[in-house]
Amino acid sequence: MAFGAIDGMRALAPAYDGFILDLWGVVHDGTAPFPGVLDCMKRLIGAGKRLVLLSNAPRRAEDVKRRIAVIGVPEALYHGVMSSGEEAWQYLHRRDDPFYAALGRRCLHIGSDRDLEIRDGLGLAFVETPDEADFILNTGPAGWEDTIEDYAPVLHAAHERGLPMVCANPDLVVIHAGRPALCAGALAEQYEAIGGRVRWHGKPYPSVYDSCIELLGIADRRRLLAIGDSLRTDIAGAANAGIDSLLIAGGVHAAEFYADGRLDLDRVAAATRESGAKPIGVAERFVW
């Protein structure tokens, strides 16, 4: 059975009032917007649609805005930003959830220098080893070339001490400048595999979609469409939130979905069946 291909958003725009857009893999590749994306966003805004950007970036929403502006996505082309890092920060700040109420204040931060802003305003003491820590804040590997094996010693030491982990980015991999790189979710998944306890934030968990819907100001979920490139996070997350989704083939699944440089719809259909995902269709890129 062929999987339904969508040539562009012009065919879908009349059916929806609000759009929740993944960033990395849909809007940009980590260094620049994909061709045609900014034009598509302009056309949707011009048609009176509302756009919210939802990223599994382990950073505050304002930090995400600044970063995407630098790579060429202006604030005039969307109505709001929500991120997994923002949600994690809010829970760490409020501590009105039993998991967070039980956390101490000594934090071992696994992350890169790009992620340091998430520490601000939390009143935490950041330590260097599991022996000193009460919990782990995981925002992802420090370097683009890092591997799971690089973090095995610290994860095993943390597990031996029973440290809980806060994962501020559920993604397993991201395509950075055309190459796959590990994300925080891969480390958190490994931590759970060895028996560690993890609290996850972002897609595919429903609470982050509730935040997006507040930003959109559209209560009828039948009039919302989530657009993403990951079956595991974007498409599953939309289903968990009760909204339609469109799968972008040219992102994290590109190596799986393309054969000899051409999109193979049978491969896409097989992958969606295996995952249990039910997007309304697939598009090669987010274009008008």
PDB file of C-alpha atoms in Angstrom:
ATOM      1  CA  MET A   1       0.000   0.000   0.000  1.00  0.00           C
ATOM      2  CA  ALA A   2       1.407   3.377  -0.999  1.00  0.00           C
ATOM      3  CA  PHE A   3       1.701   5.951   1.732  1.00  0.00           C
ATOM      4  CA  GLY A   4      -0.019   9.276   1.034  1.00  0.00           C
ATOM      5  CA  ALA A   5       2.420  11.935  -0.206  1.00  0.00           C
ATOM      6  CA  ILE A   6       1.751  15.640   0.338  1.00  0.00           C
ATOM      7  CA  ASP A   7       3.360  18.027  -2.156  1.00  0.00           C
ATOM      8  CA  GLY A   8       3.069  21.096   0.053  1.00  0.00           C
ATOM      9  CA  MET A   9       1.189  22.911   2.762  1.00  0.00           C
ATOM     10  CA  ARG A  10      -1.062  24.695   0.272  1.00  0.00           C
ATOM     11  CA  ALA A  11      -3.105  21.488   0.100  1.00  0.00           C
ATOM     12  CA  LEU A  12      -3.489  21.218   3.881  1.00  0.00           C
ATOM     13  CA  ALA A  13      -3.756  24.822   5.050  1.00  0.00           C
ATOM     14  CA  PRO A  14      -7.551  25.183   4.595  1.00  0.00           C
ATOM     15  CA  ALA A  15      -8.222  22.275   6.977  1.00  0.00           C
ATOM     16  CA  TYR A  16      -6.287  23.711   9.950  1.00  0.00           C
ATOM     17  CA  ASP A  17      -6.094  26.932  11.960  1.00  0.00           C
ATOM     18  CA  GLY A  18      -2.961  26.227  13.997  1.00  0.00           C
ATOM     19  CA  PHE A  19       0.329  24.486  13.305  1.00  0.00           C
ATOM     20  CA  ILE A  20       2.861  23.068  15.756  1.00  0.00           C
ATOM     21  CA  LEU A  21       6.204  22.929  13.966  1.00  0.00           C
ATOM     22  CA  ASP A  22       9.222  20.918  14.963  1.00  0.00           C
ATOM     23  CA  LEU A  23      12.403  22.931  14.529  1.00  0.00           C
ATOM     24  CA  TRP A  24      15.421  20.723  13.866  1.00  0.00           C
ATOM     25  CA  GLY A  25      14.657  18.556  10.832  1.00  0.00           C
ATOM     26  CA  VAL A  26      11.614  20.554   9.712  1.00  0.00           C
ATOM     27  CA  VAL A  27      12.452  24.261   9.897  1.00  0.00           C
ATOM     28  CA  HIS A  28      16.270  24.094   9.962  1.00  0.00           C
ATOM     29  CA  ASP A  29      19.227  21.694   9.963  1.00  0.00           C
ATOM     30  CA  GLY A  30      21.060  23.258  12.886  1.00  0.00           C
ATOM     31  CA  THR A  31      22.903  25.771  10.710  1.00  0.00           C
ATOM     32  CA  ALA A  32      20.324  27.293   8.327  1.00  0.00           C
ATOM     33  CA  PRO A  33      16.625  27.098   7.385  1.00  0.00           C
ATOM     34  CA  PHE A  34      15.743  24.481   4.786  1.00  0.00           C
ATOM     35  CA  PRO A  35      14.927  25.854   1.329  1.00  0.00           C
ATOM     36  CA  GLY A  36      11.327  27.005   1.032  1.00  0.00           C
ATOM     37  CA  VAL A  37      10.577  26.927   4.757  1.00  0.00           C
ATOM     38  CA  LEU A  38      10.533  30.666   5.408  1.00  0.00           C
ATOM     39  CA  ASP A  39       8.304  31.239   2.384  1.00  0.00           C
ATOM     40  CA  CYS A  40       5.919  28.571   3.669  1.00  0.00           C
ATOM     41  CA  MET A  41       5.757  30.159   7.106  1.00  0.00           C
ATOM     42  CA  LYS A  42       5.108  33.588   5.559  1.00  0.00           C
ATOM     43  CA  ARG A  43       2.268  32.201   3.474  1.00  0.00           C
ATOM     44  CA  LEU A  44       0.654  30.483   6.459  1.00  0.00           C
ATOM     45  CA  ILE A  45       0.894  33.651   8.546  1.00  0.00           C
ATOM     46  CA  GLY A  46      -0.544  35.619   5.638  1.00  0.00           C
ATOM     47  CA  ALA A  47      -3.480  33.220   5.505  1.00  0.00           C
ATOM     48  CA  GLY A  48      -4.279  33.972   9.142  1.00  0.00           C
ATOM     49  CA  LYS A  49      -2.874  30.743  10.561  1.00  0.00           C
ATOM     50  CA  ARG A  50      -1.157  30.543  13.934  1.00  0.00           C
ATOM     51  CA  LEU A  51       2.260  28.896  14.243  1.00  0.00           C
ATOM     52  CA  VAL A  52       4.028  27.659  17.356  1.00  0.00           C
ATOM     53  CA  LEU A  53       7.496  26.131  17.265  1.00  0.00           C
ATOM     54  CA  LEU A  54       7.967  23.073  19.482  1.00  0.00           C
ATOM     55  CA  SER A  55      11.508  21.885  19.980  1.00  0.00           C
ATOM     56  CA  ASN A  56      13.101  19.130  21.987  1.00  0.00           C
ATOM     57  CA  ALA A  57      15.993  21.524  22.550  1.00  0.00           C
ATOM     58  CA  PRO A  58      17.332  21.375  26.132  1.00  0.00           C
ATOM     59  CA  ARG A  59      17.168  25.171  26.414  1.00  0.00           C
ATOM     60  CA  ARG A  60      14.836  27.914  27.603  1.00  0.00           C
ATOM     61  CA  ALA A  61      12.298  29.179  25.074  1.00  0.00           C
ATOM     62  CA  GLU A  62      13.887  32.639  24.886  1.00  0.00           C
ATOM     63  CA  ASP A  63      17.263  31.031  24.246  1.00  0.00           C
ATOM     64  CA  VAL A  64      15.724  29.035  21.384  1.00  0.00           C
ATOM     65  CA  LYS A  65      14.305  32.238  19.887  1.00  0.00           C
ATOM     66  CA  ARG A  66      17.698  33.924  19.924  1.00  0.00           C
ATOM     67  CA  ARG A  67      19.448  30.927  18.400  1.00  0.00           C
ATOM     68  CA  ILE A  68      17.015  30.461  15.529  1.00  0.00           C
ATOM     69  CA  ALA A  69      17.135  34.188  14.790  1.00  0.00           C
ATOM     70  CA  VAL A  70      20.905  33.895  14.341  1.00  0.00           C
ATOM     71  CA  ILE A  71      20.499  31.084  11.807  1.00  0.00           C
ATOM     72  CA  GLY A  72      17.822  32.990   9.927  1.00  0.00           C
ATOM     73  CA  VAL A  73      14.347  32.280  11.371  1.00  0.00           C
ATOM     74  CA  PRO A  74      12.827  35.663  12.324  1.00  0.00           C
ATOM     75  CA  GLU A  75      10.365  36.055  15.190  1.00  0.00           C
ATOM     76  CA  ALA A  76       7.786  37.601  12.836  1.00  0.00           C
ATOM     77  CA  LEU A  77       7.190  34.158  11.308  1.00  0.00           C
ATOM     78  CA  TYR A  78       5.717  32.456  14.379  1.00  0.00           C
ATOM     79  CA  HIS A  79       3.528  33.204  17.392  1.00  0.00           C
ATOM     80  CA  GLY A  80       5.345  31.341  20.148  1.00  0.00           C
ATOM     81  CA  VAL A  81       8.040  28.850  21.132  1.00  0.00           C
ATOM     82  CA  MET A  82       7.935  25.927  23.549  1.00  0.00           C
ATOM     83  CA  SER A  83      10.851  23.603  24.272  1.00  0.00           C
ATOM     84  CA  SER A  84      11.584  20.519  26.328  1.00  0.00           C
ATOM     85  CA  GLY A  85      14.222  22.558  28.147  1.00  0.00           C
ATOM     86  CA  GLU A  86      11.682  25.229  29.042  1.00  0.00           C
ATOM     87  CA  GLU A  87       9.319  22.623  30.454  1.00  0.00           C
ATOM     88  CA  ALA A  88      12.120  20.963  32.455  1.00  0.00           C
ATOM     89  CA  TRP A  89      13.202  24.367  33.817  1.00  0.00           C
ATOM     90  CA  GLN A  90       9.640  25.212  34.862  1.00  0.00           C
ATOM     91  CA  TYR A  91       9.295  21.932  36.784  1.00  0.00           C
ATOM     92  CA  LEU A  92      12.696  22.385  38.429  1.00  0.00           C
ATOM     93  CA  HIS A  93      11.776  25.936  39.378  1.00  0.00           C
ATOM     94  CA  ARG A  94       8.279  25.250  40.746  1.00  0.00           C
ATOM     95  CA  ARG A  95       8.992  21.900  42.444  1.00  0.00           C
ATOM     96  CA  ASP A  96       5.254  21.363  42.871  1.00  0.00           C
ATOM     97  CA  ASP A  97       5.443  17.810  41.490  1.00  0.00           C
ATOM     98  CA  PRO A  98       6.333  14.929  43.877  1.00  0.00           C
ATOM     99  CA  PHE A  99       9.346  13.866  41.790  1.00  0.00           C
ATOM    100  CA  TYR A 100      10.780  17.390  41.869  1.00  0.00           C
ATOM    101  CA  ALA A 101       9.805  18.119  45.454  1.00  0.00           C
ATOM    102  CA  ALA A 102      12.024  15.199  46.499  1.00  0.00           C
ATOM    103  CA  LEU A 103      15.112  16.371  44.592  1.00  0.00           C
ATOM    104  CA  GLY A 104      18.003  17.918  46.430  1.00  0.00           C
ATOM    105  CA  ARG A 105      19.899  21.024  45.339  1.00  0.00           C
ATOM    106  CA  ARG A 106      23.224  19.503  44.281  1.00  0.00           C
ATOM    107  CA  CYS A 107      23.075  18.887  40.560  1.00  0.00           C
ATOM    108  CA  LEU A 108      25.416  17.046  38.208  1.00  0.00           C
ATOM    109  CA  HIS A 109      24.815  18.613  34.807  1.00  0.00           C
ATOM    110  CA  ILE A 110      25.576  16.433  31.775  1.00  0.00           C
ATOM    111  CA  GLY A 111      25.581  18.864  28.884  1.00  0.00           C
ATOM    112  CA  SER A 112      27.519  21.201  26.640  1.00  0.00           C
ATOM    113  CA  ASP A 113      28.514  24.831  27.018  1.00  0.00           C
ATOM    114  CA  ARG A 114      25.613  25.621  24.665  1.00  0.00           C
ATOM    115  CA  ASP A 115      23.164  24.551  27.390  1.00  0.00           C
ATOM    116  CA  LEU A 116      24.392  26.524  30.386  1.00  0.00           C
ATOM    117  CA  GLU A 117      21.563  29.060  30.369  1.00  0.00           C
ATOM    118  CA  ILE A 118      19.140  26.398  31.613  1.00  0.00           C
ATOM    119  CA  ARG A 119      20.936  26.600  34.978  1.00  0.00           C
ATOM    120  CA  ASP A 120      19.991  30.237  35.582  1.00  0.00           C
ATOM    121  CA  GLY A 121      17.438  31.037  38.269  1.00  0.00           C
ATOM    122  CA  LEU A 122      17.119  27.527  39.705  1.00  0.00           C
ATOM    123  CA  GLY A 123      19.112  28.031  42.907  1.00  0.00           C
ATOM    124  CA  LEU A 124      21.100  24.840  42.367  1.00  0.00           C
ATOM    125  CA  ALA A 125      24.667  23.998  43.338  1.00  0.00           C
ATOM    126  CA  PHE A 126      26.356  22.420  40.315  1.00  0.00           C
ATOM    127  CA  VAL A 127      28.870  19.694  41.122  1.00  0.00           C
ATOM    128  CA  GLU A 128      31.395  17.723  39.089  1.00  0.00           C
ATOM    129  CA  THR A 129      30.902  14.075  40.117  1.00  0.00           C
ATOM    130  CA  PRO A 130      28.056  11.669  40.948  1.00  0.00           C
ATOM    131  CA  ASP A 131      29.437  11.290  44.477  1.00  0.00           C
ATOM    132  CA  GLU A 132      28.664  14.959  45.164  1.00  0.00           C
ATOM    133  CA  ALA A 133      25.244  15.062  43.472  1.00  0.00           C
ATOM    134  CA  ASP A 134      21.615  14.653  44.515  1.00  0.00           C
ATOM    135  CA  PHE A 135      20.391  14.292  40.933  1.00  0.00           C
ATOM    136  CA  ILE A 136      21.416  14.595  37.271  1.00  0.00           C
ATOM    137  CA  LEU A 137      20.241  17.231  34.813  1.00  0.00           C
ATOM    138  CA  ASN A 138      20.808  15.737  31.364  1.00  0.00           C
ATOM    139  CA  THR A 139      20.785  18.187  28.457  1.00  0.00           C
ATOM    140  CA  GLY A 140      22.872  15.989  26.154  1.00  0.00           C
ATOM    141  CA  PRO A 141      26.442  15.110  25.220  1.00  0.00           C
ATOM    142  CA  ALA A 142      29.104  17.807  25.442  1.00  0.00           C
ATOM    143  CA  GLY A 143      30.420  17.261  21.911  1.00  0.00           C
ATOM    144  CA  TRP A 144      28.855  16.478  18.537  1.00  0.00           C
ATOM    145  CA  GLU A 145      31.084  13.401  18.119  1.00  0.00           C
ATOM    146  CA  ASP A 146      30.488  11.945  21.612  1.00  0.00           C
ATOM    147  CA  THR A 147      29.284   8.360  22.009  1.00  0.00           C
ATOM    148  CA  ILE A 148      27.247   6.469  24.597  1.00  0.00           C
ATOM    149  CA  GLU A 149      30.436   4.706  25.678  1.00  0.00           C
ATOM    150  CA  ASP A 150      31.993   8.048  26.612  1.00  0.00           C
ATOM    151  CA  TYR A 151      29.341   8.462  29.323  1.00  0.00           C
ATOM    152  CA  ALA A 152      29.194   4.886  30.613  1.00  0.00           C
ATOM    153  CA  PRO A 153      31.426   5.521  33.665  1.00  0.00           C
ATOM    154  CA  VAL A 154      29.424   8.499  34.954  1.00  0.00           C
ATOM    155  CA  LEU A 155      26.074   6.798  34.279  1.00  0.00           C
ATOM    156  CA  HIS A 156      27.095   3.642  36.146  1.00  0.00           C
ATOM    157  CA  ALA A 157      28.447   5.679  39.049  1.00  0.00           C
ATOM    158  CA  ALA A 158      25.221   7.691  39.218  1.00  0.00           C
ATOM    159  CA  HIS A 159      23.126   4.527  39.138  1.00  0.00           C
ATOM    160  CA  GLU A 160      25.131   3.014  41.991  1.00  0.00           C
ATOM    161  CA  ARG A 161      24.217   6.049  44.085  1.00  0.00           C
ATOM    162  CA  GLY A 162      20.546   5.883  43.003  1.00  0.00           C
ATOM    163  CA  LEU A 163      20.558   9.363  41.474  1.00  0.00           C
ATOM    164  CA  PRO A 164      17.389  10.359  39.602  1.00  0.00           C
ATOM    165  CA  MET A 165      17.848  11.979  36.195  1.00  0.00           C
ATOM    166  CA  VAL A 166      15.935  14.854  34.609  1.00  0.00           C
ATOM    167  CA  CYS A 167      16.082  14.522  30.816  1.00  0.00           C
ATOM    168  CA  ALA A 168      15.562  17.894  29.129  1.00  0.00           C
ATOM    169  CA  ASN A 169      15.588  16.521  25.569  1.00  0.00           C
ATOM    170  CA  PRO A 170      13.994  13.146  24.700  1.00  0.00           C
ATOM    171  CA  ASP A 171      15.528  13.006  21.204  1.00  0.00           C
ATOM    172  CA  LEU A 172      17.933  10.128  20.586  1.00  0.00           C
ATOM    173  CA  VAL A 173      19.763  11.666  17.629  1.00  0.00           C
ATOM    174  CA  VAL A 174      19.689  14.871  15.622  1.00  0.00           C
ATOM    175  CA  ILE A 175      21.011  15.625  12.157  1.00  0.00           C
ATOM    176  CA  HIS A 176      23.643  18.329  12.587  1.00  0.00           C
ATOM    177  CA  ALA A 177      25.035  19.768   9.352  1.00  0.00           C
ATOM    178  CA  GLY A 178      24.054  16.577   7.552  1.00  0.00           C
ATOM    179  CA  ARG A 179      25.478  14.137  10.120  1.00  0.00           C
ATOM    180  CA  PRO A 180      23.804  12.270  13.026  1.00  0.00           C
ATOM    181  CA  ALA A 181      24.733  13.325  16.565  1.00  0.00           C
ATOM    182  CA  LEU A 182      23.596  11.915  19.926  1.00  0.00           C
ATOM    183  CA  CYS A 183      21.043  13.766  22.025  1.00  0.00           C
ATOM    184  CA  ALA A 184      20.132  13.662  25.710  1.00  0.00           C
ATOM    185  CA  GLY A 185      17.461  11.035  25.105  1.00  0.00           C
ATOM    186  CA  ALA A 186      20.086   8.478  24.091  1.00  0.00           C
ATOM    187  CA  LEU A 187      21.877   8.953  27.410  1.00  0.00           C
ATOM    188  CA  ALA A 188      18.598   8.804  29.341  1.00  0.00           C
ATOM    189  CA  GLU A 189      17.543   5.656  27.515  1.00  0.00           C
ATOM    190  CA  GLN A 190      20.864   4.034  28.422  1.00  0.00           C
ATOM    191  CA  TYR A 191      20.447   5.161  32.034  1.00  0.00           C
ATOM    192  CA  GLU A 192      17.028   3.497  32.203  1.00  0.00           C
ATOM    193  CA  ALA A 193      18.493   0.366  30.593  1.00  0.00           C
ATOM    194  CA  ILE A 194      20.937  -0.045  33.477  1.00  0.00           C
ATOM    195  CA  GLY A 195      18.174   0.578  36.029  1.00  0.00           C
ATOM    196  CA  GLY A 196      18.282   4.357  36.484  1.00  0.00           C
ATOM    197  CA  ARG A 197      15.190   6.475  37.110  1.00  0.00           C
ATOM    198  CA  VAL A 198      14.439   9.194  34.540  1.00  0.00           C
ATOM    199  CA  ARG A 199      11.880  11.988  34.328  1.00  0.00           C
ATOM    200  CA  TRP A 200      11.366  12.921  30.661  1.00  0.00           C
ATOM    201  CA  HIS A 201      10.281  16.281  29.222  1.00  0.00           C
ATOM    202  CA  GLY A 202       9.185  17.297  25.737  1.00  0.00           C
ATOM    203  CA  LYS A 203       7.822  15.315  22.810  1.00  0.00           C
ATOM    204  CA  PRO A 204       6.173  12.748  22.830  1.00  0.00           C
ATOM    205  CA  TYR A 205       4.769  13.571  26.285  1.00  0.00           C
ATOM    206  CA  PRO A 206       1.332  15.276  26.260  1.00  0.00           C
ATOM    207  CA  SER A 207       2.023  18.075  28.756  1.00  0.00           C
ATOM    208  CA  VAL A 208       4.303  19.949  26.350  1.00  0.00           C
ATOM    209  CA  TYR A 209       1.534  19.951  23.734  1.00  0.00           C
ATOM    210  CA  ASP A 210      -0.862  21.457  26.265  1.00  0.00           C
ATOM    211  CA  SER A 211       1.596  24.335  26.609  1.00  0.00           C
ATOM    212  CA  CYS A 212       1.688  24.763  22.819  1.00  0.00           C
ATOM    213  CA  ILE A 213      -2.092  24.824  22.591  1.00  0.00           C
ATOM    214  CA  GLU A 214      -2.165  27.618  25.165  1.00  0.00           C
ATOM    215  CA  LEU A 215       0.273  29.601  23.021  1.00  0.00           C
ATOM    216  CA  LEU A 216      -1.813  28.963  19.901  1.00  0.00           C
ATOM    217  CA  GLY A 217      -5.048  30.013  21.583  1.00  0.00           C
ATOM    218  CA  ILE A 218      -6.998  27.366  19.644  1.00  0.00           C
ATOM    219  CA  ALA A 219      -9.025  24.995  21.787  1.00  0.00           C
ATOM    220  CA  ASP A 220     -10.372  22.722  19.035  1.00  0.00           C
ATOM    221  CA  ARG A 221      -7.672  20.105  18.546  1.00  0.00           C
ATOM    222  CA  ARG A 222      -9.298  18.972  15.309  1.00  0.00           C
ATOM    223  CA  ARG A 223      -8.104  22.250  13.787  1.00  0.00           C
ATOM    224  CA  LEU A 224      -4.454  21.682  14.739  1.00  0.00           C
ATOM    225  CA  LEU A 225      -1.677  19.980  12.789  1.00  0.00           C
ATOM    226  CA  ALA A 226       1.719  18.982  14.189  1.00  0.00           C
ATOM    227  CA  ILE A 227       4.549  18.724  11.673  1.00  0.00           C
ATOM    228  CA  GLY A 228       7.691  16.755  12.504  1.00  0.00           C
ATOM    229  CA  ASP A 229      10.376  14.435  11.182  1.00  0.00           C
ATOM    230  CA  SER A 230      10.516  11.862  14.010  1.00  0.00           C
ATOM    231  CA  LEU A 231       8.048   9.004  14.338  1.00  0.00           C
ATOM    232  CA  ARG A 232       9.138   8.409  17.933  1.00  0.00           C
ATOM    233  CA  THR A 233       8.695  11.985  19.190  1.00  0.00           C
ATOM    234  CA  ASP A 234       6.811  14.267  16.780  1.00  0.00           C
ATOM    235  CA  ILE A 235       4.278  11.859  15.317  1.00  0.00           C
ATOM    236  CA  ALA A 236       3.744   9.795  18.467  1.00  0.00           C
ATOM    237  CA  GLY A 237       3.529  12.979  20.528  1.00  0.00           C
ATOM    238  CA  ALA A 238       0.820  14.447  18.317  1.00  0.00           C
ATOM    239  CA  ALA A 239      -1.174  11.219  18.641  1.00  0.00           C
ATOM    240  CA  ASN A 240      -0.767  11.305  22.425  1.00  0.00           C
ATOM    241  CA  ALA A 241      -2.121  14.866  22.392  1.00  0.00           C
ATOM    242  CA  GLY A 242      -5.078  13.994  20.167  1.00  0.00           C
ATOM    243  CA  ILE A 243      -4.061  16.057  17.139  1.00  0.00           C
ATOM    244  CA  ASP A 244      -3.250  15.304  13.498  1.00  0.00           C
ATOM    245  CA  SER A 245       0.336  15.088  12.287  1.00  0.00           C
ATOM    246  CA  LEU A 246       2.331  15.314   9.067  1.00  0.00           C
ATOM    247  CA  LEU A 247       5.604  13.410   8.747  1.00  0.00           C
ATOM    248  CA  ILE A 248       8.580  15.145   7.097  1.00  0.00           C
ATOM    249  CA  ALA A 249      10.715  12.513   5.356  1.00  0.00           C
ATOM    250  CA  GLY A 250      13.894  14.515   4.834  1.00  0.00           C
ATOM    251  CA  GLY A 251      14.909  14.739   8.496  1.00  0.00           C
ATOM    252  CA  VAL A 252      16.020  12.149  11.014  1.00  0.00           C
ATOM    253  CA  HIS A 253      14.582   9.225   8.990  1.00  0.00           C
ATOM    254  CA  ALA A 254      16.071  10.311   5.640  1.00  0.00           C
ATOM    255  CA  ALA A 255      18.561   7.438   5.407  1.00  0.00           C
ATOM    256  CA  GLU A 256      15.724   4.987   6.062  1.00  0.00           C
ATOM    257  CA  PHE A 257      13.112   6.546   3.760  1.00  0.00           C
ATOM    258  CA  TYR A 258      15.171   7.306   0.642  1.00  0.00           C
ATOM    259  CA  ALA A 259      16.583   4.860  -1.925  1.00  0.00           C
ATOM    260  CA  ASP A 260      18.879   6.040  -4.720  1.00  0.00           C
ATOM    261  CA  GLY A 261      18.075   9.633  -3.844  1.00  0.00           C
ATOM    262  CA  ARG A 262      14.309   9.198  -4.166  1.00  0.00           C
ATOM    263  CA  LEU A 263      11.624   9.001  -1.485  1.00  0.00           C
ATOM    264  CA  ASP A 264      10.359   5.421  -1.167  1.00  0.00           C
ATOM    265  CA  LEU A 265       6.750   5.587  -0.009  1.00  0.00           C
ATOM    266  CA  ASP A 266       6.637   1.860   0.700  1.00  0.00           C
ATOM    267  CA  ARG A 267       9.503   2.270   3.151  1.00  0.00           C
ATOM    268  CA  VAL A 268       7.671   5.126   4.854  1.00  0.00           C
ATOM    269  CA  ALA A 269       4.484   3.093   5.069  1.00  0.00           C
ATOM    270  CA  ALA A 270       6.348   0.123   6.560  1.00  0.00           C
ATOM    271  CA  ALA A 271       8.019   2.323   9.176  1.00  0.00           C
ATOM    272  CA  THR A 272       4.760   3.941  10.225  1.00  0.00           C
ATOM    273  CA  ARG A 273       3.060   0.548  10.531  1.00  0.00           C
ATOM    274  CA  GLU A 274       5.915  -0.793  12.625  1.00  0.00           C
ATOM    275  CA  SER A 275       5.849   2.215  14.933  1.00  0.00           C
ATOM    276  CA  GLY A 276       2.062   2.307  15.179  1.00  0.00           C
ATOM    277  CA  ALA A 277       2.129   5.937  14.032  1.00  0.00           C
ATOM    278  CA  LYS A 278      -0.725   7.328  11.962  1.00  0.00           C
ATOM    279  CA  PRO A 279       0.248  10.649  10.368  1.00  0.00           C
ATOM    280  CA  ILE A 280      -2.139  12.027   7.751  1.00  0.00           C
ATOM    281  CA  GLY A 281       0.654  11.772   5.175  1.00  0.00           C
ATOM    282  CA  VAL A 282       4.293  12.421   4.391  1.00  0.00           C
ATOM    283  CA  ALA A 283       6.051  15.365   2.755  1.00  0.00           C
ATOM    284  CA  GLU A 284       9.677  15.542   1.719  1.00  0.00           C
ATOM    285  CA  ARG A 285      10.062  19.045   3.141  1.00  0.00           C
ATOM    286  CA  PHE A 286       7.971  21.684   4.896  1.00  0.00           C
ATOM    287  CA  VAL A 287       7.236  23.872   1.869  1.00  0.00           C
ATOM    288  CA  TRP A 288       4.212  25.680   0.480  1.00  0.00           C
TER     289      TRP A 288
END
